[in-house]
Short mmCIF file of C-alpha atoms and ligand atoms in Angstrom, two decimals:
data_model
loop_
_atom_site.label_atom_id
_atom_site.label_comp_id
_atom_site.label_asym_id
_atom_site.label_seq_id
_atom_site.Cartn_x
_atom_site.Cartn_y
_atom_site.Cartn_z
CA UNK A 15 96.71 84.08 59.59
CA UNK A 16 93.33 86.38 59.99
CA UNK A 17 94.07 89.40 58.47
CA UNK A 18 93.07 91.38 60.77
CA UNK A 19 95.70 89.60 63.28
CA UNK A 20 98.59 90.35 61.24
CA UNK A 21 97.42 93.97 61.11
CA UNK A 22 97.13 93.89 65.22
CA UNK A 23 100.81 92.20 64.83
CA UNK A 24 102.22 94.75 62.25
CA UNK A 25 100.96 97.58 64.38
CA UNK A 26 102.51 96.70 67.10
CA UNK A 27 105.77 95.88 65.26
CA UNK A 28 105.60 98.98 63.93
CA UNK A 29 105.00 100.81 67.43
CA UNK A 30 108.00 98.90 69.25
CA UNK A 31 110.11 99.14 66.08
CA UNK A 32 110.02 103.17 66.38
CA UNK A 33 109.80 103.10 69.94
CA UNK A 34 113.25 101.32 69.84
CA UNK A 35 114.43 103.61 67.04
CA UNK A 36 112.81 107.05 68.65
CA UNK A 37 115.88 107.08 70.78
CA UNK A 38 113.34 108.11 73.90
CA UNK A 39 112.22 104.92 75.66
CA UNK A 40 113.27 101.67 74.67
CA UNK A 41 112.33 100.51 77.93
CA UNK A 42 108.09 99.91 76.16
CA UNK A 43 109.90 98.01 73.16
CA UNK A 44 111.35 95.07 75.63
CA UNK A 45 109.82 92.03 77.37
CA UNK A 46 107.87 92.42 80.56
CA UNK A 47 109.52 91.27 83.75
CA UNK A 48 109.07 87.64 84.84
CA UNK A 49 109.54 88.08 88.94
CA UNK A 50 109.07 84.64 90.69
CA UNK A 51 109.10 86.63 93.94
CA UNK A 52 108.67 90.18 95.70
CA UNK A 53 111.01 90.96 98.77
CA UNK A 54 109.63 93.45 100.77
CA UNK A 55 111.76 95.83 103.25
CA UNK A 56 109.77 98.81 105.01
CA UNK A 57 107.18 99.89 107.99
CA UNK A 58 103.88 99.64 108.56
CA UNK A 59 102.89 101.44 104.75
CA UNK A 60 103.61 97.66 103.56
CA UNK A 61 103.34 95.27 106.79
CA UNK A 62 101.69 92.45 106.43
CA UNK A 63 102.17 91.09 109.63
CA UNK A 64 105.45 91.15 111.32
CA UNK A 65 105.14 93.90 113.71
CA UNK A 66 101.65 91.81 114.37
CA UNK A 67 103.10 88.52 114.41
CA UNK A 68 105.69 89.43 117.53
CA UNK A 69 103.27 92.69 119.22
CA UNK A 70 99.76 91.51 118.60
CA UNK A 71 97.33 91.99 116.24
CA UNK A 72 96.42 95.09 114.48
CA UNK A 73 92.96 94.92 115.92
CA UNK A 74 89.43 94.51 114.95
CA UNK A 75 88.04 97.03 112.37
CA UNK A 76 91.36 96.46 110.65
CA UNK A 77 91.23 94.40 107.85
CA UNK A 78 87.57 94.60 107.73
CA UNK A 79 86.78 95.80 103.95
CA UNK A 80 88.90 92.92 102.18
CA UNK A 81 90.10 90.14 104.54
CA UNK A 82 86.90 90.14 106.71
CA UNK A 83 89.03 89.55 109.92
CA UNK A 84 92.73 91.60 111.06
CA UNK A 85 95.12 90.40 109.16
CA UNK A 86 98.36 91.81 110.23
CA UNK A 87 97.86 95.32 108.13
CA UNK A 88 97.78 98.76 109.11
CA UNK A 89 94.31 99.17 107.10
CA UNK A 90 90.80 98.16 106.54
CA UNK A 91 92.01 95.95 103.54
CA UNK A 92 94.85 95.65 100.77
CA UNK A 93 97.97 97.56 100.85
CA UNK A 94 99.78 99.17 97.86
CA UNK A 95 102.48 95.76 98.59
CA UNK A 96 99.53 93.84 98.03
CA UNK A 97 98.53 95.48 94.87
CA UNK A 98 102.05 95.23 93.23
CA UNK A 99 101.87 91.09 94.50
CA UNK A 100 98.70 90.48 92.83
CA UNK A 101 99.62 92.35 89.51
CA UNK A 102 102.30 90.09 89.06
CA UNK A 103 99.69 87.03 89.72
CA UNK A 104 101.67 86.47 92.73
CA UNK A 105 100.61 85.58 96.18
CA UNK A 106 100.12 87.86 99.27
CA UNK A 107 103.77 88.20 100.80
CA UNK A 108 104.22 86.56 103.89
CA UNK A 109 105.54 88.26 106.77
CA UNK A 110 109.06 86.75 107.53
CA UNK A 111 108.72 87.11 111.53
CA UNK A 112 105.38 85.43 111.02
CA UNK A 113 106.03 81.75 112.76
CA UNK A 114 102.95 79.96 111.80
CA UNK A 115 101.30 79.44 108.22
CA UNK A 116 103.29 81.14 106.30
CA UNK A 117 105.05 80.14 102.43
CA UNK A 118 107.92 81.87 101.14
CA UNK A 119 107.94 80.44 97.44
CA UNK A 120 107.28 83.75 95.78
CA UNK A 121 109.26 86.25 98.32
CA UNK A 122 109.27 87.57 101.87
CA UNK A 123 108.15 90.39 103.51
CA UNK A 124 110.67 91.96 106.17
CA UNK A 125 108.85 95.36 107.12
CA UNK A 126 107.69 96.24 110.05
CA UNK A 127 104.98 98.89 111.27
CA UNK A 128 107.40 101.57 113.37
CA UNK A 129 110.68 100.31 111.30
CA UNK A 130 113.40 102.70 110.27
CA UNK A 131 116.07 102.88 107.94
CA UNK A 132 118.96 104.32 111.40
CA UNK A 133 118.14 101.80 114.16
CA UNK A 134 116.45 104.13 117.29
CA UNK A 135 118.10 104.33 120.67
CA UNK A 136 114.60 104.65 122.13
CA UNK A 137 112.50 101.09 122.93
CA UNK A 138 109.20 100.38 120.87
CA UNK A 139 107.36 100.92 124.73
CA UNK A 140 108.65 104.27 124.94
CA UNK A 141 108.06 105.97 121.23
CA UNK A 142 106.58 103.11 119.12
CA UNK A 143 109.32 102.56 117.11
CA UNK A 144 110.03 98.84 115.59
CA UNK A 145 113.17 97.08 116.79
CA UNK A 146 113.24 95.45 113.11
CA UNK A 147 115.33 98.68 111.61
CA UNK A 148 116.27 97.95 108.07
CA UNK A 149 119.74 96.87 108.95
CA UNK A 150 117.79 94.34 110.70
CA UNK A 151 115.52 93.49 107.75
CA UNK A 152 118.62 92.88 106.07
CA UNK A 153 120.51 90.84 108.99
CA UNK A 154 117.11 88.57 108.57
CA UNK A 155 117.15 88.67 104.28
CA UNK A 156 120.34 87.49 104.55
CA UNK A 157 119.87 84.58 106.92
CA UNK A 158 116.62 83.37 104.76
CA UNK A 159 118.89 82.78 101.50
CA UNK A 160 120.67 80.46 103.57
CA UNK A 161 118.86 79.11 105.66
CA UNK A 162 115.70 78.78 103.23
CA UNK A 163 117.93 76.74 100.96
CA UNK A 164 118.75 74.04 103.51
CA UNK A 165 115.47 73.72 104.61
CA UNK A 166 114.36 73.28 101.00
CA UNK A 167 116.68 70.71 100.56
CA UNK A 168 115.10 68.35 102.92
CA UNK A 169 112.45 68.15 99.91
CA UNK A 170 108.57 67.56 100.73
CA UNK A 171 106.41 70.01 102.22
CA UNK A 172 109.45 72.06 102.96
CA UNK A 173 110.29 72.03 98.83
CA UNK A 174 106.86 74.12 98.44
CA UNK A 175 107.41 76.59 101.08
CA UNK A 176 110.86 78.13 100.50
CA UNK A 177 111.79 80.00 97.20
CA UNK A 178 113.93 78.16 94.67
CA UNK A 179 117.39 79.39 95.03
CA UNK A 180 117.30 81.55 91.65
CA UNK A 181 115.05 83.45 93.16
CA UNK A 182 116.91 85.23 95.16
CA UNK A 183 118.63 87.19 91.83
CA UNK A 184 115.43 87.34 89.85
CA UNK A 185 113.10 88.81 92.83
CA UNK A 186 111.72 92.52 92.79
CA UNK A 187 113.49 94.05 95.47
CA UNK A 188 110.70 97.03 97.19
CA UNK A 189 111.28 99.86 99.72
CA UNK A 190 108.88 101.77 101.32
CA UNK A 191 110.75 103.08 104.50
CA UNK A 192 111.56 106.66 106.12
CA UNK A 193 108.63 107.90 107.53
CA UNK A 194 109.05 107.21 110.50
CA UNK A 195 113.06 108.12 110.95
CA UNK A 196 111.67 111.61 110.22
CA UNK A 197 108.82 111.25 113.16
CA UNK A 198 111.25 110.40 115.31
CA UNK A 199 113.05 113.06 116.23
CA UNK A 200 109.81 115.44 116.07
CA UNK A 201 108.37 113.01 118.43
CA UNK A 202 112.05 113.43 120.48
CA UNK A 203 111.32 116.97 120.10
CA UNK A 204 113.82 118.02 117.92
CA UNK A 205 113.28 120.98 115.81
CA UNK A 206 112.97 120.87 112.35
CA UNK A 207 116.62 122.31 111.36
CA UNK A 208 117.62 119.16 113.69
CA UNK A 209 115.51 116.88 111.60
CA UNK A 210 117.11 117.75 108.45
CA UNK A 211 120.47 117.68 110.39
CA UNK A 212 120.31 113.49 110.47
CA UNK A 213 118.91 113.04 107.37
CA UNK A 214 121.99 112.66 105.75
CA UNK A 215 123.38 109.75 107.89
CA UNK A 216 119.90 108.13 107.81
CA UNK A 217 120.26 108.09 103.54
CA UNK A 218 123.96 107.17 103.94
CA UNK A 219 122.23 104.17 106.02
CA UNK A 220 120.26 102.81 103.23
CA UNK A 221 122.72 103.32 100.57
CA UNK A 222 124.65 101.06 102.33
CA UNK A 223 121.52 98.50 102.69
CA UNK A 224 121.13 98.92 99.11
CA UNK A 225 124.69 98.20 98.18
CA UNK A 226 124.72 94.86 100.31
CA UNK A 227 121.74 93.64 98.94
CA UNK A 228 123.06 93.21 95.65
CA UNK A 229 125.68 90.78 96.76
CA UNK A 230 125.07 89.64 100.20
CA UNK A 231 125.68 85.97 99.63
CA UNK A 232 129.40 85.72 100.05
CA UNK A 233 130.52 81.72 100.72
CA UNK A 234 132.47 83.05 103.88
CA UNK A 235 129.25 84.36 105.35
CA UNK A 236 131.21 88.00 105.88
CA UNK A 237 128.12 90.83 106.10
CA UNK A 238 131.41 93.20 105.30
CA UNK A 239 132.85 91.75 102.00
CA UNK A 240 129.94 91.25 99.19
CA UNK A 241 130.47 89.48 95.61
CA UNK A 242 128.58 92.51 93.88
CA UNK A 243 126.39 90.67 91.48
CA UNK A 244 125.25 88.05 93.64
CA UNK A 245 122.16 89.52 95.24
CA UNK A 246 119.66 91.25 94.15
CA UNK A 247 119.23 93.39 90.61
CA UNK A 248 115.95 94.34 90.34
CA UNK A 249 114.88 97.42 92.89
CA UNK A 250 111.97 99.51 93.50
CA UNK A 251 112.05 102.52 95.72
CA UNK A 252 109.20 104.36 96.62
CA UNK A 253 109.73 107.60 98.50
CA UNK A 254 108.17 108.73 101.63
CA UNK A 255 104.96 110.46 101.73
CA UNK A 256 103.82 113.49 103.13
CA UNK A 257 103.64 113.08 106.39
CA UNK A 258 102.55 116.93 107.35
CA UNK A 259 98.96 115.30 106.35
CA UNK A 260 98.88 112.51 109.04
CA UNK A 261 96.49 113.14 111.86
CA UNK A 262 98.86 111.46 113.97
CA UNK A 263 101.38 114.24 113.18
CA UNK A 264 99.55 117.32 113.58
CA UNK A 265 97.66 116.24 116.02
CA UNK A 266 100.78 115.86 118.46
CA UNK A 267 103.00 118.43 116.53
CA UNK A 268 100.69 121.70 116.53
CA UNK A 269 102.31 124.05 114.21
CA UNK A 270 101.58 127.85 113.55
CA UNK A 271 98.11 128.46 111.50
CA UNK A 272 100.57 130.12 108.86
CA UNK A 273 102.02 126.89 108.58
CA UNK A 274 98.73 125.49 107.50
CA UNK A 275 98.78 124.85 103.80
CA UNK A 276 95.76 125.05 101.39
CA UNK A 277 94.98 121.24 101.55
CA UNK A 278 94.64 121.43 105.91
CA UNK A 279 98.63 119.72 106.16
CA UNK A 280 100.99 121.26 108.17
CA UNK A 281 103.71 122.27 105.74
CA UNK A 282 107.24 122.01 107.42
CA UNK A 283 106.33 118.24 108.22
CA UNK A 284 106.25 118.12 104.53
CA UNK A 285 108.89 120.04 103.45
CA UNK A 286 110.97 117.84 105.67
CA UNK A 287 109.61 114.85 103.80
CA UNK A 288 110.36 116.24 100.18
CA UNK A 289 113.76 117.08 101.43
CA UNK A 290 114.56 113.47 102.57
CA UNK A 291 113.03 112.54 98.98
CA UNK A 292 114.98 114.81 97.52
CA UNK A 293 118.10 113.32 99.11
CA UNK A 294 116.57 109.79 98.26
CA UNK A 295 116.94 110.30 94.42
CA UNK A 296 119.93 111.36 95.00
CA UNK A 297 120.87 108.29 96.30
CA UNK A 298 119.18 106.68 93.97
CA UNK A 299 120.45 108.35 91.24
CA UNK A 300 124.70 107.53 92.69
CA UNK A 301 123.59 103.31 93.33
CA UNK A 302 122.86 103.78 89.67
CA UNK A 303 126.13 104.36 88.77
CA UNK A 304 127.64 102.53 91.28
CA UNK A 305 126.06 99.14 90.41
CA UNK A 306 125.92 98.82 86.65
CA UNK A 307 123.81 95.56 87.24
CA UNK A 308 121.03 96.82 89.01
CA UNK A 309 117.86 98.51 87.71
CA UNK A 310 116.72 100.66 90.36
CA UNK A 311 113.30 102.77 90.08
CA UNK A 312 112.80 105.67 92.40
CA UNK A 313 109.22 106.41 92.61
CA UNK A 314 107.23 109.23 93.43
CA UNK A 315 104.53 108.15 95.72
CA UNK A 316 104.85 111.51 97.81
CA UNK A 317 102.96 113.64 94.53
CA UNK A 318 99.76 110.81 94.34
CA UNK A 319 99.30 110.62 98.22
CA UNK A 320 99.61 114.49 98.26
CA UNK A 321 97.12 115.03 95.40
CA UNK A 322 94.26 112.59 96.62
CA UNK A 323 94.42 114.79 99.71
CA UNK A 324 94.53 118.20 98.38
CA UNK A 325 92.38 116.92 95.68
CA UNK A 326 89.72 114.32 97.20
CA UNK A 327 87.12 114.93 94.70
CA UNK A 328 88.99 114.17 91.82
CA UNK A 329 89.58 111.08 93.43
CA UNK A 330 86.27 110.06 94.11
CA UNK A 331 86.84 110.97 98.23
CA UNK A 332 84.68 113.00 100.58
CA UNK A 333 87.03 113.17 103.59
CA UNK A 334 91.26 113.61 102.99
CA UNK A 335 92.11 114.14 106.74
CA UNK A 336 89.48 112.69 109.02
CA UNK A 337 90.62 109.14 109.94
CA UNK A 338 88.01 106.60 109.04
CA UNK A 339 88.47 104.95 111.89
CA UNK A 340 88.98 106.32 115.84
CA UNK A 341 87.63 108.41 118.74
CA UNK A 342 86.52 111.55 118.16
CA UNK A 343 88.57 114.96 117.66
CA UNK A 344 89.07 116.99 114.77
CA UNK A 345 90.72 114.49 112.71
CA UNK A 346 88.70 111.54 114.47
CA UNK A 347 92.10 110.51 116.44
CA UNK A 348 92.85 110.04 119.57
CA UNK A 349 96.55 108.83 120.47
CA UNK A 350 95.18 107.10 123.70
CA UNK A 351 92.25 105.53 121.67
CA UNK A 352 93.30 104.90 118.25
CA UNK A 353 91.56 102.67 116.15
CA UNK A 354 90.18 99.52 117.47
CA UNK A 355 90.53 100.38 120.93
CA UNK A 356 88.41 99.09 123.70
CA UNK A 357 87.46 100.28 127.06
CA UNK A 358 85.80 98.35 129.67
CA UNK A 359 82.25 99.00 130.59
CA UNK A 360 80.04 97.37 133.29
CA UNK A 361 81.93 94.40 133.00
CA UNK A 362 81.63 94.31 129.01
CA UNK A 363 84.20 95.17 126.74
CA UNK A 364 83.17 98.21 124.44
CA UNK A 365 84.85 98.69 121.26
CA UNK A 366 85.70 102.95 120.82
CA UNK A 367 88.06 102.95 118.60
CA UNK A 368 85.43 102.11 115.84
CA UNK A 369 85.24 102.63 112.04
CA UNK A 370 83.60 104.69 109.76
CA UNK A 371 80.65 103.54 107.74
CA UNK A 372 82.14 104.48 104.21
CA UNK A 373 86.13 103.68 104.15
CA UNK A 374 86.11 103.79 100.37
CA UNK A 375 85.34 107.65 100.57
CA UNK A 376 88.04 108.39 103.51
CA UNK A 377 92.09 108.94 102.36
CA UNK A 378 93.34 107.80 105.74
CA UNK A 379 92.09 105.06 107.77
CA UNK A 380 93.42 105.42 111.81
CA UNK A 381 95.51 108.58 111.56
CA UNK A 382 98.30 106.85 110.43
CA UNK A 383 97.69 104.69 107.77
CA UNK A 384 96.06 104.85 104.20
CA UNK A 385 92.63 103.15 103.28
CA UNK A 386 92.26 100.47 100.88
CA UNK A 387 90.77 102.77 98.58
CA UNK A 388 93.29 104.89 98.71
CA UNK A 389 96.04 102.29 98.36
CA UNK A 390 94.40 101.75 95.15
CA UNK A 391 94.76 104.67 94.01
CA UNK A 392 98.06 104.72 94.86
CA UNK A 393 98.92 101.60 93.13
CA UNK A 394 97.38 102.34 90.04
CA UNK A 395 99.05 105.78 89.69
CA UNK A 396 102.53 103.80 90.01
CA UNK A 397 102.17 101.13 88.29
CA UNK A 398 102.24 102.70 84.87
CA UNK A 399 105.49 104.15 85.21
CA UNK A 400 104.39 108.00 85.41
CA UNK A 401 105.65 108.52 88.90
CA UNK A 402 109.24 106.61 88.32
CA UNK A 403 111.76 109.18 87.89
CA UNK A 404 113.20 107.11 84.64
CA UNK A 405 109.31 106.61 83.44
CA UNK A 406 110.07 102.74 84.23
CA UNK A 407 106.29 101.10 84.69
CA UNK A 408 106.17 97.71 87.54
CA UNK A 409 105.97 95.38 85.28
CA UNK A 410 109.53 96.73 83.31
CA UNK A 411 111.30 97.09 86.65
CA UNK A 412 113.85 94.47 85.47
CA UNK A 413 115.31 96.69 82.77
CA UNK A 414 117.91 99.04 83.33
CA UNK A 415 117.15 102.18 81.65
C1 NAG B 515 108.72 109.13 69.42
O1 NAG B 515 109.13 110.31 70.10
C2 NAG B 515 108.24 111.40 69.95
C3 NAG B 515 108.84 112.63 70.59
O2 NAG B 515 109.86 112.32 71.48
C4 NAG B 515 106.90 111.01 70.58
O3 NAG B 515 105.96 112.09 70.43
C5 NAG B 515 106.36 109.77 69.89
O4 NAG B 515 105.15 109.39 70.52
C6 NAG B 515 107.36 108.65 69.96
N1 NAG B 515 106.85 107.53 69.20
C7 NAG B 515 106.77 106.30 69.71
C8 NAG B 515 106.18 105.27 68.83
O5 NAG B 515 107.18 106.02 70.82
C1 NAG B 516 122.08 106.34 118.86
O1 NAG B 516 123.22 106.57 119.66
C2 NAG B 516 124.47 106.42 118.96
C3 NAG B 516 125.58 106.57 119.98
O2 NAG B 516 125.47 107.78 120.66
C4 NAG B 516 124.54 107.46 117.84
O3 NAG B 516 125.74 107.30 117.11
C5 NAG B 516 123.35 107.26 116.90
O4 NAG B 516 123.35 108.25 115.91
C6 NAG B 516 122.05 107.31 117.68
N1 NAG B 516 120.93 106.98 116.79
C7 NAG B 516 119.89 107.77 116.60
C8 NAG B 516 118.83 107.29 115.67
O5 NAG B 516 119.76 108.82 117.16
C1 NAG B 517 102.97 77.73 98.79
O1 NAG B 517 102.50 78.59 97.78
C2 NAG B 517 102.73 78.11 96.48
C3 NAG B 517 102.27 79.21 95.52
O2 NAG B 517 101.00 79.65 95.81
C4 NAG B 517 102.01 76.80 96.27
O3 NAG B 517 102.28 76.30 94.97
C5 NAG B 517 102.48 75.79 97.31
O4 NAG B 517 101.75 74.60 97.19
C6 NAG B 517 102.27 76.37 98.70
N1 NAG B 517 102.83 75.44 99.68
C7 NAG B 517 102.09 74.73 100.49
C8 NAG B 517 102.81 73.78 101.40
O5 NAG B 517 100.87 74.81 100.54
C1 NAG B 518 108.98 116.83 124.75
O1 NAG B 518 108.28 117.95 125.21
C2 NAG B 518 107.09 117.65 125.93
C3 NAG B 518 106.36 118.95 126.25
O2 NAG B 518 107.26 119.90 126.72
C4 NAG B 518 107.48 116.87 127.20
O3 NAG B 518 106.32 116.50 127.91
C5 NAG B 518 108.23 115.61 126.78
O4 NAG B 518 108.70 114.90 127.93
C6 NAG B 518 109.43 115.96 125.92
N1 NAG B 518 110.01 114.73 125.42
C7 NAG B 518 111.33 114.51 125.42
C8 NAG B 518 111.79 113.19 124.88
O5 NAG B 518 112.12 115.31 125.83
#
């Protein structure tokens, strides 16, 4: 052996010997996790085309800084899901409503852009808000284990589009839902002591989702009566983000200039939102004890979406609130013309709802939704394990700590 090797080797020996032995994080000292497969559950933060595949599109600029075309994200390019598939050498997940040219072998993605975790009593014509509610993500999860496994069976071309049954246990498990349960009743006009009234039940709601997804795949097909242990282990939580920051918000919430915080975001918006991620951990911190199999990871994505926008420059951004792409008004959105809207002009079709020249120096892209540069930026400040709330990095999401 070159000597110099060994040395390399003893070093690290050394390291992951006293990590194990510091009696602080043993989590370093063991094996990176091998996940076949990602299965996605959220809105539109992480939709890669289900809302699209069943409403239309999201139009023309999206998708223009990475894909070149619209390609069923809420964004000029890669979201943070699309970050976490890649660092795992995986490929982009597919969106499970999506009927044509799509391969689950390494996961699928259930989210949907206006999903919440409480299903709405309002249509998706009226408010926006996605029929696919997480209970429904689940309802659809659950079917795909099944129903994935006799289509695989028939071998072929179906054999290299459905996961491997196995995968089903050994699959990172990721959240990124809530958002919107909290818009909606702001958007119902309920006041803010109303909000924070429901968002109990709506927590209760995906504790509940949590719990059956660990053991949904009972032979009698009951959604009631689980096998713990059967499901899924291996979960990753992000919180919700501040959502007093969102053009879309304060542009059809004003609040009081005293509620106007130093970074331009209207405050009880996001006190409302670190309240329901409050709760969250909570939650979090209970299915921990409640399911001794599982290795959850709460993480904080609320703190790095807040700081690129109270702190742009550090980032390397010029504009935190201004959506990169609209029509006009002080944060460049309009919630008649949003982006990639058209209008129809001596007979021609005239795209308004156009982008910026420079989305890798904008935080938001259409009022709504985060950049690809800033979905970066997110991704890389989870992805070490600084923002978990047990210091748990992506790639050692397997290990219960
Ligand atoms: C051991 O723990 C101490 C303090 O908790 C820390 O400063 C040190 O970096 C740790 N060493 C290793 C190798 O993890
Ligand atoms: C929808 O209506 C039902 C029945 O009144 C109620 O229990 C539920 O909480 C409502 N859901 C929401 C999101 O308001
Ligand atoms: C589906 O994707 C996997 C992984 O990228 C690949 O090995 C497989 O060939 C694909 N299936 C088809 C039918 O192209
Ligand atoms: C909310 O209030 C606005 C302004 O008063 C009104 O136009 C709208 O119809 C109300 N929405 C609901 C669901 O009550």
């Amino acid at each position: 052996m070159e000597p110099k090797l060994s040395l390399v080797i003893l070093t690290i020996f050394l390291l992951c010997s006293a990590a194990i032995h510091n009696g602080s994080r043993p989590v370093l000292a063991l094996a990176p996790c091998d996940f076949p497969a990602i299965f996605n559950f959220g809105d539109s933060n992480s939709d890669t085309g289900g809302l699209s595949a069943v409403y239309g599109q999201a139009a023309w600029p999206a998708g223009e800084t990475y894909f070149g075309h619209p390609a069923g994200r809420y964004a000029d390019g890669r979201l943070v899901v699309d970050f976490i598939a890649q660092s795992f050498g995986l490929p982009f997940l597919s969106a499970y409503l999506d009927s044509v040219g799509t391969n689950f072998t390494h996961g699928a993605n259930f989210a949907t852009a206006g999903s919440t975790i409480r299903p709405q009593n309002t249509t998706i014509r009226q408010y926006g808000y996605s029929p696919i509610s997480l209970d429904v993500q689940f309802n659809e999860l659950y079917q795909f284990r099944r129903r994935s496994q006799v289509t695989r069976a028939k071998g072929g071309v179906f054999q290299k589009l459905m996961p491997k049954e196995e995968v089903f246990s050994r699959a990172l498990y990721t959240f990124d839902i809530g958002q919107n349960d909290l818009t909606a009743g702001y958007f119902l006009n309920m006041s803010t002591s109303e909000v924070r009234a429901y968002i109990p039940d709506v927590l209760g709601q995906f504790k509940n989702i949590i719990k059956k997804l660990t053991g949904y795949d009972r032979i009698d097909g009951s959604f009631e009566q689980y096998v713990y242990g059967e499901g899924g282990r291996y979960f990753w939580i992000h919180n919700t983000g501040p959502v007093g920051c969102l053009p879309y918000v304060m542009d059809r919430i004003p609040v009081l200039a005293s509620q106007i915080d130093s970074a331009g975001c209207a405050s009880p918006f996001n006190e409302v939102a670190q309240d329901f991620n409050r709760g969250l951990k909570k939650v979090v911190d209970q299915l921990r004890k409640e399911l001794p199999l599982a290795a959850i990871t709460y993480v904080d994505v609320y703190s790095v979406k807040y700081s690129l926008i109270s702190q742009p420059k550090k980032h390397g951004f010029t504009e935190p609130l201004r959506a990169c792409c609209g029509h006009g008004g002080k944060y460049n959105y309009n919630k008649n013309h949003g982006c990639g809207s058209k209008i129809t002009k001596g007979g021609h079709e005239v795209l308004i709802g156009k982008s910026c020249k420079d989305p890798q120096h904008y935080v938001n892209w259409d009022g709504v939704h985060f950049t690809e540069a800033a979905n970066k930026q997110i991704f890389d400040h989870i992805v070490s394990g600084l923002l978990s709330d047990n210091k748990t990095p992506l790639r050692m999401a397997c290990h219960r700590v």
